[in-house]
CSV table of C-alpha atoms in Angstrom, one decimal:
chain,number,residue,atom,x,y,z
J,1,UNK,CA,13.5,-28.4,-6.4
J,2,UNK,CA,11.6,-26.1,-4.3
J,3,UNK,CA,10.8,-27.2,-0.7
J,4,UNK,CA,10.6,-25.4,2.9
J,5,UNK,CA,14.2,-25.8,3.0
J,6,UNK,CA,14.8,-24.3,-0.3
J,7,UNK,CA,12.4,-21.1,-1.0
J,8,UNK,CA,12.9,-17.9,-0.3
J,9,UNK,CA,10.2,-15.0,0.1
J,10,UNK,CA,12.8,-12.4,0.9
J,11,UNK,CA,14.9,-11.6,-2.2
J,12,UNK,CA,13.5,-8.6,-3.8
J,13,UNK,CA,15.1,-9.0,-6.8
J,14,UNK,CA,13.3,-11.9,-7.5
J,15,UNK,CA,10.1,-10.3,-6.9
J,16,UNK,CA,10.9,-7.7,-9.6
J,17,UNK,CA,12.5,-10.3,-12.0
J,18,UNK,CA,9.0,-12.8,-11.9
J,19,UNK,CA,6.1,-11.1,-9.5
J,20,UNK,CA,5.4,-12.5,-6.5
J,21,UNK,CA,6.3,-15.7,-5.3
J,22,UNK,CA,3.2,-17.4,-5.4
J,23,UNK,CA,4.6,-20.7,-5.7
J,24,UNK,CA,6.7,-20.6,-2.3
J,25,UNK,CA,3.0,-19.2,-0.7
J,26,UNK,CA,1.0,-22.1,-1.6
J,27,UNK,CA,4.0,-24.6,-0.5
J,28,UNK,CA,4.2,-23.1,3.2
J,29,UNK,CA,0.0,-23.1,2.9
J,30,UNK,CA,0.0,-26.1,2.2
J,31,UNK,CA,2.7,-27.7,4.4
J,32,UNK,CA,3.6,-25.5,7.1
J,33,UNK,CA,1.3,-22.4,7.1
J,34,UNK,CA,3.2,-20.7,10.5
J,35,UNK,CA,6.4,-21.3,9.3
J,36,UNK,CA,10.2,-20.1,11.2
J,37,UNK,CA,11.7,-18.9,8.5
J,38,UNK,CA,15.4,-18.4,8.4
J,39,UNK,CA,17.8,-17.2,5.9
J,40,UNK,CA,20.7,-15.1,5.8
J,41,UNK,CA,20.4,-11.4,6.1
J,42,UNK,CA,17.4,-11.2,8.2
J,43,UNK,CA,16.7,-12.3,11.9
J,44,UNK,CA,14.3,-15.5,12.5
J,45,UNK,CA,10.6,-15.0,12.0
J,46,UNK,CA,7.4,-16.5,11.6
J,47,UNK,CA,5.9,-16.3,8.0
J,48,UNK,CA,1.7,-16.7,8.6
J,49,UNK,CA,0.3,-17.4,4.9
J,50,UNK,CA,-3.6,-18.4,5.6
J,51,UNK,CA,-6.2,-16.3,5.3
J,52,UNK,CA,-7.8,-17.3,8.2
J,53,UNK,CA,-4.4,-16.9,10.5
J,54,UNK,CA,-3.7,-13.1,9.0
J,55,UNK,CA,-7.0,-12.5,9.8
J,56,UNK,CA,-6.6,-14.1,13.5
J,57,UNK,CA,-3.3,-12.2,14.2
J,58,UNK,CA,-4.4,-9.2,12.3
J,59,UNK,CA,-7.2,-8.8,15.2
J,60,UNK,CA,-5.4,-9.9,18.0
J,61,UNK,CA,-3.9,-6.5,18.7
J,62,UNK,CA,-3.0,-7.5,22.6
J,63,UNK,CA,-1.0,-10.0,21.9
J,64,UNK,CA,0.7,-9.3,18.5
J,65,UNK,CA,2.1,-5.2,18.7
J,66,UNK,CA,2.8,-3.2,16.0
J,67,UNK,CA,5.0,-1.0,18.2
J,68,UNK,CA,8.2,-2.4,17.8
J,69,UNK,CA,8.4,-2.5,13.8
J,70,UNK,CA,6.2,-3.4,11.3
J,71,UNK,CA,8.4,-4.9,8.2
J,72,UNK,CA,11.3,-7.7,7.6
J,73,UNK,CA,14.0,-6.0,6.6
J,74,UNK,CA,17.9,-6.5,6.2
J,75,UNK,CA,20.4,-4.9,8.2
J,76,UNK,CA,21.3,-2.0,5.6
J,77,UNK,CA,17.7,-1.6,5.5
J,78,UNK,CA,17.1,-1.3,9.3
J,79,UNK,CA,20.3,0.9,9.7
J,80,UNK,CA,18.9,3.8,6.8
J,81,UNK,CA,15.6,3.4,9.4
J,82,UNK,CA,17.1,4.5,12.1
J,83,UNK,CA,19.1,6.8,11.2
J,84,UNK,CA,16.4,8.5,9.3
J,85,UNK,CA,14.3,8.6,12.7
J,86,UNK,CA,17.0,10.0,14.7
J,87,UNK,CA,17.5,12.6,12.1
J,88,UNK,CA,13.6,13.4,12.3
J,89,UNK,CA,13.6,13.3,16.1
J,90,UNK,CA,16.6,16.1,16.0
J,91,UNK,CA,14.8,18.0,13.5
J,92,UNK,CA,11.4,18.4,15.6
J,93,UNK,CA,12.3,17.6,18.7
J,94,UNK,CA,11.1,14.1,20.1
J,95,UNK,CA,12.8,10.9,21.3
J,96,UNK,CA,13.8,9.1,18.4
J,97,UNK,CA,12.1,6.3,20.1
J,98,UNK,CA,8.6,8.0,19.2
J,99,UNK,CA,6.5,6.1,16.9
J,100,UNK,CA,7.1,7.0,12.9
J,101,UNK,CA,3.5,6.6,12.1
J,102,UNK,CA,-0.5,5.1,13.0
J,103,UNK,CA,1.0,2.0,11.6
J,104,UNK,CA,3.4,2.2,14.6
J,105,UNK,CA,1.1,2.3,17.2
J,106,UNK,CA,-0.7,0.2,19.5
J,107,UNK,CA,-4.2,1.7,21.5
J,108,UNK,CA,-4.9,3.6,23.3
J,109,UNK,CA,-3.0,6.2,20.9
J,110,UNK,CA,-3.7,4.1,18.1
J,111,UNK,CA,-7.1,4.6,18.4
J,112,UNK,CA,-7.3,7.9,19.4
J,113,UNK,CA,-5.2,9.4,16.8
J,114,UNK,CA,-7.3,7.9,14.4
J,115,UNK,CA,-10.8,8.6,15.4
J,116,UNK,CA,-9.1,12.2,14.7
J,117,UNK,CA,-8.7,11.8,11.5
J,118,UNK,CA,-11.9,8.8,10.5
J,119,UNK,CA,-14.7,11.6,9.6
J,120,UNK,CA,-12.5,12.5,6.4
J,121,UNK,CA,-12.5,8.9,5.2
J,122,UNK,CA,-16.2,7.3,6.5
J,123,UNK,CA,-18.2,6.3,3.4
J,124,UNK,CA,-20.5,9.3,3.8
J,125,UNK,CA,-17.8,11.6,3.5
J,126,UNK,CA,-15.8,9.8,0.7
J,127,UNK,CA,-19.6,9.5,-1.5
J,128,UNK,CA,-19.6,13.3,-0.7
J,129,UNK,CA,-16.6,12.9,-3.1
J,130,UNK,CA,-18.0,10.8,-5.6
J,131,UNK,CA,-18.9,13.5,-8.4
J,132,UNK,CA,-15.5,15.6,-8.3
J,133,UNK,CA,-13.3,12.4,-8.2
J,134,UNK,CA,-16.0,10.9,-11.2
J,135,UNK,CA,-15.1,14.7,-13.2
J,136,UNK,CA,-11.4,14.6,-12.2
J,137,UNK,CA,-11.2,10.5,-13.8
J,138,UNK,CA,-12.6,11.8,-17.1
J,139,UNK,CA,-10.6,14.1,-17.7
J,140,UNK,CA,-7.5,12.4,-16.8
J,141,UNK,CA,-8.8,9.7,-19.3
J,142,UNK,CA,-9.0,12.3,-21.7
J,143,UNK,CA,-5.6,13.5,-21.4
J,144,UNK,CA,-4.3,9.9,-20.9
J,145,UNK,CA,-5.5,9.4,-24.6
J,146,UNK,CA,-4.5,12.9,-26.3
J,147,UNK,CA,-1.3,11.4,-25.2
J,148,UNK,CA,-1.6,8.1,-27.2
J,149,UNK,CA,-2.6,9.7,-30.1
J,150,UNK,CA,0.2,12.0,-30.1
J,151,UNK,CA,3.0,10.6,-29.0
J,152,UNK,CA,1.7,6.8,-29.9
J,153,UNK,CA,2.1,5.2,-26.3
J,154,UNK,CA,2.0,6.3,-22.7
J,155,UNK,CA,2.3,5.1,-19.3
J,156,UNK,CA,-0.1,3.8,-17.1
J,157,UNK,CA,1.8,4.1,-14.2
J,158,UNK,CA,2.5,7.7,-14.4
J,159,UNK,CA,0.0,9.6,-17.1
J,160,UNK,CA,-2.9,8.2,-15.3
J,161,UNK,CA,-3.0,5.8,-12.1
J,162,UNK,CA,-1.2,8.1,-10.4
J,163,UNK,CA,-3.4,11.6,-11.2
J,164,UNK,CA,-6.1,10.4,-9.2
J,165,UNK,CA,-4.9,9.0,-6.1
J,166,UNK,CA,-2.3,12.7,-5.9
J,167,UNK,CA,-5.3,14.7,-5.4
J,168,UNK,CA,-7.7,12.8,-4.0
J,169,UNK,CA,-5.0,12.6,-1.0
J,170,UNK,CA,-3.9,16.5,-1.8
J,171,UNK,CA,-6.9,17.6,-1.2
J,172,UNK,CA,-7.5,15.5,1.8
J,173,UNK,CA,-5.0,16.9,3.4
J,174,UNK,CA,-5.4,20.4,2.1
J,175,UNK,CA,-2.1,20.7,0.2
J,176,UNK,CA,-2.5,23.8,-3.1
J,177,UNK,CA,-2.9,22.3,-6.0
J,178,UNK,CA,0.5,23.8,-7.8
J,179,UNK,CA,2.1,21.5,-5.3
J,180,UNK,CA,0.6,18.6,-6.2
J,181,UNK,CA,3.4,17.4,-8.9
J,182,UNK,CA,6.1,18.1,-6.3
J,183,UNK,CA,4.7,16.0,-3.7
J,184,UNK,CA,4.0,12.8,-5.7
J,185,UNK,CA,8.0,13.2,-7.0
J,186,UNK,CA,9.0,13.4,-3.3
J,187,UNK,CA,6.7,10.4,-2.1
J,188,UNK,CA,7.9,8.2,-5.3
J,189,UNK,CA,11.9,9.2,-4.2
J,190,UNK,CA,11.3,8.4,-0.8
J,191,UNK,CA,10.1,4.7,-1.2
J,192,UNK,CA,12.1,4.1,-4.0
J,193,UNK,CA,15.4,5.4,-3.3
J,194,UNK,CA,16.5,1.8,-3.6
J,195,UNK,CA,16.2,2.2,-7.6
J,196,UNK,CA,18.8,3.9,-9.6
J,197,UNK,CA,15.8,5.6,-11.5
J,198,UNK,CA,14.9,7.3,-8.7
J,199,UNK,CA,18.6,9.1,-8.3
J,200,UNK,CA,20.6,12.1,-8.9
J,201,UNK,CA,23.9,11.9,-10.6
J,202,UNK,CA,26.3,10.5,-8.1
J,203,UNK,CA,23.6,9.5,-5.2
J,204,UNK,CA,23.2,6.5,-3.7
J,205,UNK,CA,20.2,4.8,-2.3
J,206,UNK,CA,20.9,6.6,1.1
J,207,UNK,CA,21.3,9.8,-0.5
J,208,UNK,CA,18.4,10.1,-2.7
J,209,UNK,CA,16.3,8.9,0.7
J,210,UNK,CA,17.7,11.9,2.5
J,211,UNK,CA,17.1,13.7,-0.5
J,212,UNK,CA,13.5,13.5,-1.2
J,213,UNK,CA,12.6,12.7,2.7
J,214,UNK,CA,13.8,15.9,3.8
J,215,UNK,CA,12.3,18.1,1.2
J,216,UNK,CA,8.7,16.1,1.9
J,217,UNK,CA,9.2,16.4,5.8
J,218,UNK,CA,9.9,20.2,4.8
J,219,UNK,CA,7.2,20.7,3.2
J,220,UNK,CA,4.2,19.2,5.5
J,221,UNK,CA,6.0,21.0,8.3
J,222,UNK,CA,5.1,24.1,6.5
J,223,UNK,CA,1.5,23.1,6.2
J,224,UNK,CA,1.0,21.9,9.7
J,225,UNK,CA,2.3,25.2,10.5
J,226,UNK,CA,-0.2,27.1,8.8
J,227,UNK,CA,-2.9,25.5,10.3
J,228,UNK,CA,-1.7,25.3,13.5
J,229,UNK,CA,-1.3,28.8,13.4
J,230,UNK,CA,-5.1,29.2,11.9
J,231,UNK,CA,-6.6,26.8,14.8
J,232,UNK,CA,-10.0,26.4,12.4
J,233,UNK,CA,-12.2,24.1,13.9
J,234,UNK,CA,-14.1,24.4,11.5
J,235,UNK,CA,-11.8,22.7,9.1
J,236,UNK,CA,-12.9,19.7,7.2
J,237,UNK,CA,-9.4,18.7,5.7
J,238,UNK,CA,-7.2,16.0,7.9
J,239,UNK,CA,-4.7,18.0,8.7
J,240,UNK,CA,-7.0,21.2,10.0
J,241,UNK,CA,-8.6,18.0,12.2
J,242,UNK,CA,-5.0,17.2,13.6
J,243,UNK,CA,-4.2,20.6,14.4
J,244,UNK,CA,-6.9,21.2,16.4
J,245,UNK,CA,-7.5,17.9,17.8
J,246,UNK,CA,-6.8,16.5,21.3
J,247,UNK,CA,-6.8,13.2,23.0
J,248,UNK,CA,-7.5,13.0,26.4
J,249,UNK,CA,-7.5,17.1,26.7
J,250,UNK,CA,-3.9,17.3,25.4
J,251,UNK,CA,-3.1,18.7,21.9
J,252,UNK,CA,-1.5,16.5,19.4
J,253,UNK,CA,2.7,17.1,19.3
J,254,UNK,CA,3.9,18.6,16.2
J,255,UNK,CA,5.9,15.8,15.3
J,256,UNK,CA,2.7,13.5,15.6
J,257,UNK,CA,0.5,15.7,13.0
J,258,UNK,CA,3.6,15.9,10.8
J,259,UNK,CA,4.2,12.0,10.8
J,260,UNK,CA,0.4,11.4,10.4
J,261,UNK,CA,0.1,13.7,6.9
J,262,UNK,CA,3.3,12.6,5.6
J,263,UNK,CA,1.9,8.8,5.9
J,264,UNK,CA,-1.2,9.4,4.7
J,265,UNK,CA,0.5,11.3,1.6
J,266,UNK,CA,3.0,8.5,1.1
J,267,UNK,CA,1.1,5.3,1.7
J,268,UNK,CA,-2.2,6.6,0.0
J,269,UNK,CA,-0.2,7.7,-3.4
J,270,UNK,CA,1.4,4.9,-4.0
J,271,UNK,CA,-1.1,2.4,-2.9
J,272,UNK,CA,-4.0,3.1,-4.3
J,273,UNK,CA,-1.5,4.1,-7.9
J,274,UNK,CA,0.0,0.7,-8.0
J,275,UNK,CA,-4.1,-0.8,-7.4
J,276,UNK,CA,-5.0,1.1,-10.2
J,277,UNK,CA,-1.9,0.5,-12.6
J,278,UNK,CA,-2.1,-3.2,-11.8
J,279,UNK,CA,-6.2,-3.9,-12.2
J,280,UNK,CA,-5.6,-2.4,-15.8
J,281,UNK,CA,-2.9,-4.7,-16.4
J,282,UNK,CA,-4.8,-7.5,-15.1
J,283,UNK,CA,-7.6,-6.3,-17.8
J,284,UNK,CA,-5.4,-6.4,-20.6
J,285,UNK,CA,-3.6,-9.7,-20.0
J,286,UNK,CA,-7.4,-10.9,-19.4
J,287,UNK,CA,-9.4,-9.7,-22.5
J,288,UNK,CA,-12.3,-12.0,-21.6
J,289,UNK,CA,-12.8,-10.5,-18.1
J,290,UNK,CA,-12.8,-6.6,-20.1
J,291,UNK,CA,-15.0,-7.6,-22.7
J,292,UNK,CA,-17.3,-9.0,-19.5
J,293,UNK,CA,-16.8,-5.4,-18.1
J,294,UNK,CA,-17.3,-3.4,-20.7
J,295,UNK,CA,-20.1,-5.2,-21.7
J,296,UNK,CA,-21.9,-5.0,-18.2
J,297,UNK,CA,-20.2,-1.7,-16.4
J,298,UNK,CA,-22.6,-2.7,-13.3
J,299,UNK,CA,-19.9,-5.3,-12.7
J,300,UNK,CA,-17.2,-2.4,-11.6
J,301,UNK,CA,-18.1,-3.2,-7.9
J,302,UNK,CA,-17.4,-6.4,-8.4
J,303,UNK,CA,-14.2,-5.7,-10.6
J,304,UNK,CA,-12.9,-3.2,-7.9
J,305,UNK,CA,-12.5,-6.1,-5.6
J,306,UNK,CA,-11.1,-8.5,-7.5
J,307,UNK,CA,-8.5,-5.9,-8.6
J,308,UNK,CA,-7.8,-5.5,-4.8
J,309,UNK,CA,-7.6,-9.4,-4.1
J,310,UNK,CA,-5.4,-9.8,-7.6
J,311,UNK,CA,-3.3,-6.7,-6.5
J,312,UNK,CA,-2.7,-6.9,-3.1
J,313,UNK,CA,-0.3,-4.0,-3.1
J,314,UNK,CA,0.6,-4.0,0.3
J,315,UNK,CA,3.0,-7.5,0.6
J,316,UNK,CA,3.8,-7.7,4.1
J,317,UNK,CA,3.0,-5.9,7.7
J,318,UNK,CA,4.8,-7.9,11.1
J,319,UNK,CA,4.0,-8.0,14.6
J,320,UNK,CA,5.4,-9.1,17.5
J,321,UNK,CA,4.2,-11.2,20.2
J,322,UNK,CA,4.0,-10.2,23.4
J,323,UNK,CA,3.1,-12.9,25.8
J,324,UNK,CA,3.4,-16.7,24.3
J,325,UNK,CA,0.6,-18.1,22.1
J,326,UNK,CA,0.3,-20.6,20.2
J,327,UNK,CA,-1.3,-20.9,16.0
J,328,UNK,CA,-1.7,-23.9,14.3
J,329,UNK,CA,0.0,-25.6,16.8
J,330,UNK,CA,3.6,-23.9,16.8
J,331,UNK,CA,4.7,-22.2,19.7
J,332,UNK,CA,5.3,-18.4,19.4
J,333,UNK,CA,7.1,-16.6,21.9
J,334,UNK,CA,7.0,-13.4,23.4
J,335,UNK,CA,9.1,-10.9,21.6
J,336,UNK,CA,9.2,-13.0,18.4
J,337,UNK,CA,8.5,-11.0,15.2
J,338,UNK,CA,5.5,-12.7,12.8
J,339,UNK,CA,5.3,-11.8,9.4
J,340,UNK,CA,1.7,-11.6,7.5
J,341,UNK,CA,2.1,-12.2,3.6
J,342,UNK,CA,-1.3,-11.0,2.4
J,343,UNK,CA,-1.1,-12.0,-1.4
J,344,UNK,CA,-0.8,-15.0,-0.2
J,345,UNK,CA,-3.8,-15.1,1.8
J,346,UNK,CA,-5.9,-13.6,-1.0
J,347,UNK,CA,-5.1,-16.3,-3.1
J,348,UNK,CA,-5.4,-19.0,-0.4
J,349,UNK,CA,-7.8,-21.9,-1.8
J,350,UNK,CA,-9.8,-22.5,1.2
J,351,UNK,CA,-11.3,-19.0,1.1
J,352,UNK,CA,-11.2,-18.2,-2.7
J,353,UNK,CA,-12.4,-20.7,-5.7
J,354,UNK,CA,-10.0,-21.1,-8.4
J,355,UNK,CA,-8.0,-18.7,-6.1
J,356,UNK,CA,-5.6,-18.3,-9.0
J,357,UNK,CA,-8.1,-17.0,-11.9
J,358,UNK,CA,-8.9,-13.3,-12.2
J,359,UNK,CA,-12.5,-13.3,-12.3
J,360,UNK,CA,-14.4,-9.7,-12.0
J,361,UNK,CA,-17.6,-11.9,-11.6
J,362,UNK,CA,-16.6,-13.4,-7.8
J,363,UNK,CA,-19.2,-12.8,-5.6
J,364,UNK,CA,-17.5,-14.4,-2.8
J,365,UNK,CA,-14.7,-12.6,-2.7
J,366,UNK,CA,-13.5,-11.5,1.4
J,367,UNK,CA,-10.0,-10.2,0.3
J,368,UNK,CA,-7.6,-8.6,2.8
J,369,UNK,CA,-5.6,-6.0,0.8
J,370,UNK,CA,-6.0,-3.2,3.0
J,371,UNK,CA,-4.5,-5.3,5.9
J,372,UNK,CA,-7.1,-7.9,6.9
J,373,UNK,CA,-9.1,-6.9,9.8
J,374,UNK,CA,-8.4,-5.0,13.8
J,375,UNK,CA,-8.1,-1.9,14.1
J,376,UNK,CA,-4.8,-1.4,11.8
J,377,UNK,CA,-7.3,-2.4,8.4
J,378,UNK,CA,-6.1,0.9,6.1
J,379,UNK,CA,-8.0,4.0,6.9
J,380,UNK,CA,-8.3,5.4,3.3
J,381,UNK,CA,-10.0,1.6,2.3
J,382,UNK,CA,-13.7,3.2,1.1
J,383,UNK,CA,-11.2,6.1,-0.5
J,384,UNK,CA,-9.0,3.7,-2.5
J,385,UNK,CA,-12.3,1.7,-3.7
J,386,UNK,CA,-13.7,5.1,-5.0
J,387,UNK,CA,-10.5,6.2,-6.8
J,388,UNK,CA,-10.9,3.0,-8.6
J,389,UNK,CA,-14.0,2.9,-9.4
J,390,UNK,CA,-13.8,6.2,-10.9
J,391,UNK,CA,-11.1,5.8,-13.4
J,392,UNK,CA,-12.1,2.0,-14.1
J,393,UNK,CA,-15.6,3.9,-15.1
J,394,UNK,CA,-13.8,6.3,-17.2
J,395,UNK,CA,-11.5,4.2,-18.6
J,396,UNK,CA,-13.3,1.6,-20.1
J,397,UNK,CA,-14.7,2.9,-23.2
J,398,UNK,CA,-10.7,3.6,-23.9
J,399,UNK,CA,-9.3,-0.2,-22.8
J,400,UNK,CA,-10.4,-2.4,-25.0
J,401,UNK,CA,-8.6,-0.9,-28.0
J,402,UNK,CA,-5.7,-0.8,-26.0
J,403,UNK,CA,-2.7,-3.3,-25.6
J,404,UNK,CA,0.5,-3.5,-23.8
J,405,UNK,CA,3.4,-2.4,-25.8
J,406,UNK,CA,5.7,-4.5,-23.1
J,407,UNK,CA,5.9,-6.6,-19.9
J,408,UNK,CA,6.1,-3.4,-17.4
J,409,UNK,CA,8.8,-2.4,-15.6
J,410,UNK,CA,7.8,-4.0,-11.6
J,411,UNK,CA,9.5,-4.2,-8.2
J,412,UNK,CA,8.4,-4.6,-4.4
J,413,UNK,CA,10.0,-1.9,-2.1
J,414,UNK,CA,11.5,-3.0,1.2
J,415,UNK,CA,9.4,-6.3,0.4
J,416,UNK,CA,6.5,-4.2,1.7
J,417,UNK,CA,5.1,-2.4,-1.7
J,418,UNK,CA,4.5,-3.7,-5.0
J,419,UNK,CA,5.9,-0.9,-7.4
J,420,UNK,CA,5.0,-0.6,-10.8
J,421,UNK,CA,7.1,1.8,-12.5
J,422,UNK,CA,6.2,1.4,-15.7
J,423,UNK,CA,3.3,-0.2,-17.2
J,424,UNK,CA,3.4,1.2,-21.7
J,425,UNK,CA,0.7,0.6,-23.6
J,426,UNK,CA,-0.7,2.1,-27.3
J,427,UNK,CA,-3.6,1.7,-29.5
J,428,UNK,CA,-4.0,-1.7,-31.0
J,429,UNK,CA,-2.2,-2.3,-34.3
């Protein structure tokens, strides 16, 4: 019988073998919302499940850091981490100790490094987008369904979520287009090394990490090169902003522009691909809530969100406290690690009505799938929401004679990413 005693929220195998574990979420909100959670393999934390508390923690970046570490992970897990920074810090020359990424950070450099790179992702620049992304989504549709009608099935996952999201970030970041296929196989085998799919003959997790990390780090180091060299301040792509930007008078360190594009390449790929692969599920397995969309496409703002909420990719972010506080009456201490689980709190009940329905027509609907709020909320947000509603627009015409061939092919990387690998589907019979 499940009980606090009893559930467990770390065990990714159970997250690939039945989703998320929703069931466990509403238990802790419901009985102990700022939970200790212990169980073997991972050091004591707090798990926060309420909308409201992810929220609370999310903005109070003073007293919960994000400069110590940012996920829950097991020993093995922690030990590949580290050894993969020191390897980095060898390889360009920084303490090892140097943050990894924004996500990293605390302000001042937080901030800062940030404001850098913001004009490339304000709404005004990403509507200044609108018409190539809304071209590029058709004709990935198109292709997606050539593809159906030759071979008589195709994947979601990879024949179309993931076009749009490679080069809306490619281009971002200024990375040639005949590059483009490389990097999305080097961002999928560094985040999902863990899966045997994802190997070479005769590699292990480890080595397929080192594999596919090294070639990416590589390969941005090149870039940043080239536009260090070119110091254009007229450059409008993020990393032509990083080369040339500076905080507090200082240029940026190399190892800080390479971090910075090699984040943004990995984290906006598989994000906003997963988003997209998953909101398409969600319409298949919910034929009322397509035939509501197809039937009024002025709903696709609506939709976009709900997708997001239904979603939430992005499983987990921690903190840690740094002086002692105190939520919901439980005492947290300084230097303990807390743990924000944000499908749970977009499916919490006191926020969301019917939390657990999929419903495109929510008007109330404050989800927190790019991270909640403070300053750490995703910076490619109004980006992500675009790539959507492009293909969502393009692919509705094609959806509803469309059905899943399968249940697809899931899992959640490092309990921090929902993957889906696979997600078949073919003209109805």
């Amino acid at each position: 019988m499940l009980s606090l005693d009893t559930l467990d929220i770390t065990d990714e195998q159970a997250y690939a073998d039945r989703g998320y574990p929703y069931p466990e979420w509403e238990l802790l909100r419901r009985q102990e919302p700022v939970f200790w959670y212990v169980r073997p393999g991972f050091e004591p934390f707090w798990v926060v499940t309420k909308h409201e508390d992810i929220a609370w923690v999310s903005r109070n970046t003073k007293l919960f850091s994000s400069a110590q570490r940012v996920t829950v992970d097991t020993a093995d897990a922690v030990e590949m981490l580290e050894a993969e920074l020191e390897q980095r810090a060898q390889m360009f020359s920084h303490s090892p100790t140097d943050p990894p990424a924004l996500s990293y950070m605390d302000s001042p450099r937080h901030r800062h490094l940030r404001q850098i790179m913001a004009p490339c992702f304000t709404p005004k620049a990403v509507k200044a987008l609108e018409e190539r992304f809304t071209g590029l989504a058709t004709t990935y549709v198109q292709e997606f369904a050539d593809r159906i009608e030759q071979h008589g099935s195709a994947d979601v996952a990879r024949h179309l979520a993931a076009r749009l999201p490679v080069a809306a970030i490619c281009e971002l970041v200024g990375a040639p287009v005949e590059d483009w296929d490389s990097i999305f196989d080097w961002t999928e085998g560094t985040t999902a090394a863990a899966d045997p799919e994802y190997r070479l003959d005769g590699e292990d997790a480890e080595a397929a990490f080192r594999r596919n990390i090294t070639a990416l780090n590589g390969y941005v180091a090149g870039l940043a090169q080239q536009r260090i060299a070119a110091a254009d301040p007229t450059g409008t792509d993020v990393l032509s902003r990083l080369a040339v930007g500076r905080v507090e008078g200082e240029p940026l360190a190399f190892h800080e522009i390479l971090y910075a594009v090699f984040n943004l390449l990995v984290a906006g790929i598989g994000t906003t691909r997963n988003a997209t692969t998953g909101g398409i599920q969600a319409l298949l397995e919910h034929p009322d809530q397509l035939r509501l969309l197809v039937d009024d496409p002025s709903l696709v703002d609506r939709a976009v969100e709900e997708i997001l909420r239904w979603t939430t990719i992005a499983v987990h972010f921690v903190r840690t406290c740094t002086q002692d506080t105190e939520l919901r009456g439980r005492r947290i201490r300084k230097g303990e690690t807390v743990a924000l689980w944000y499908p749970s709190g977009n499916r919490d009940e006191d926020v969301f009505d019917d939390a657990h329905r999929f419903d495109i027509t929510r008007e109330h609907n404050p989800q927190i799938a790019f991270g909640g709020h403070g300053e750490h909320v995703c910076l490619g947000s109004h980006l992500a929401r675009l790539e959507l509603r492009a293909v969502l627009r393009a692919v509705l015409p094609l959806l509803a004679d469309l059905e899943l061939v399968r249940e697809p092919d899931s899992s959640v990387l490092h309990l921090q990413v929902a993957e889906i690998k696979r997600l078949v589907v073919r003209r109805k019979k």
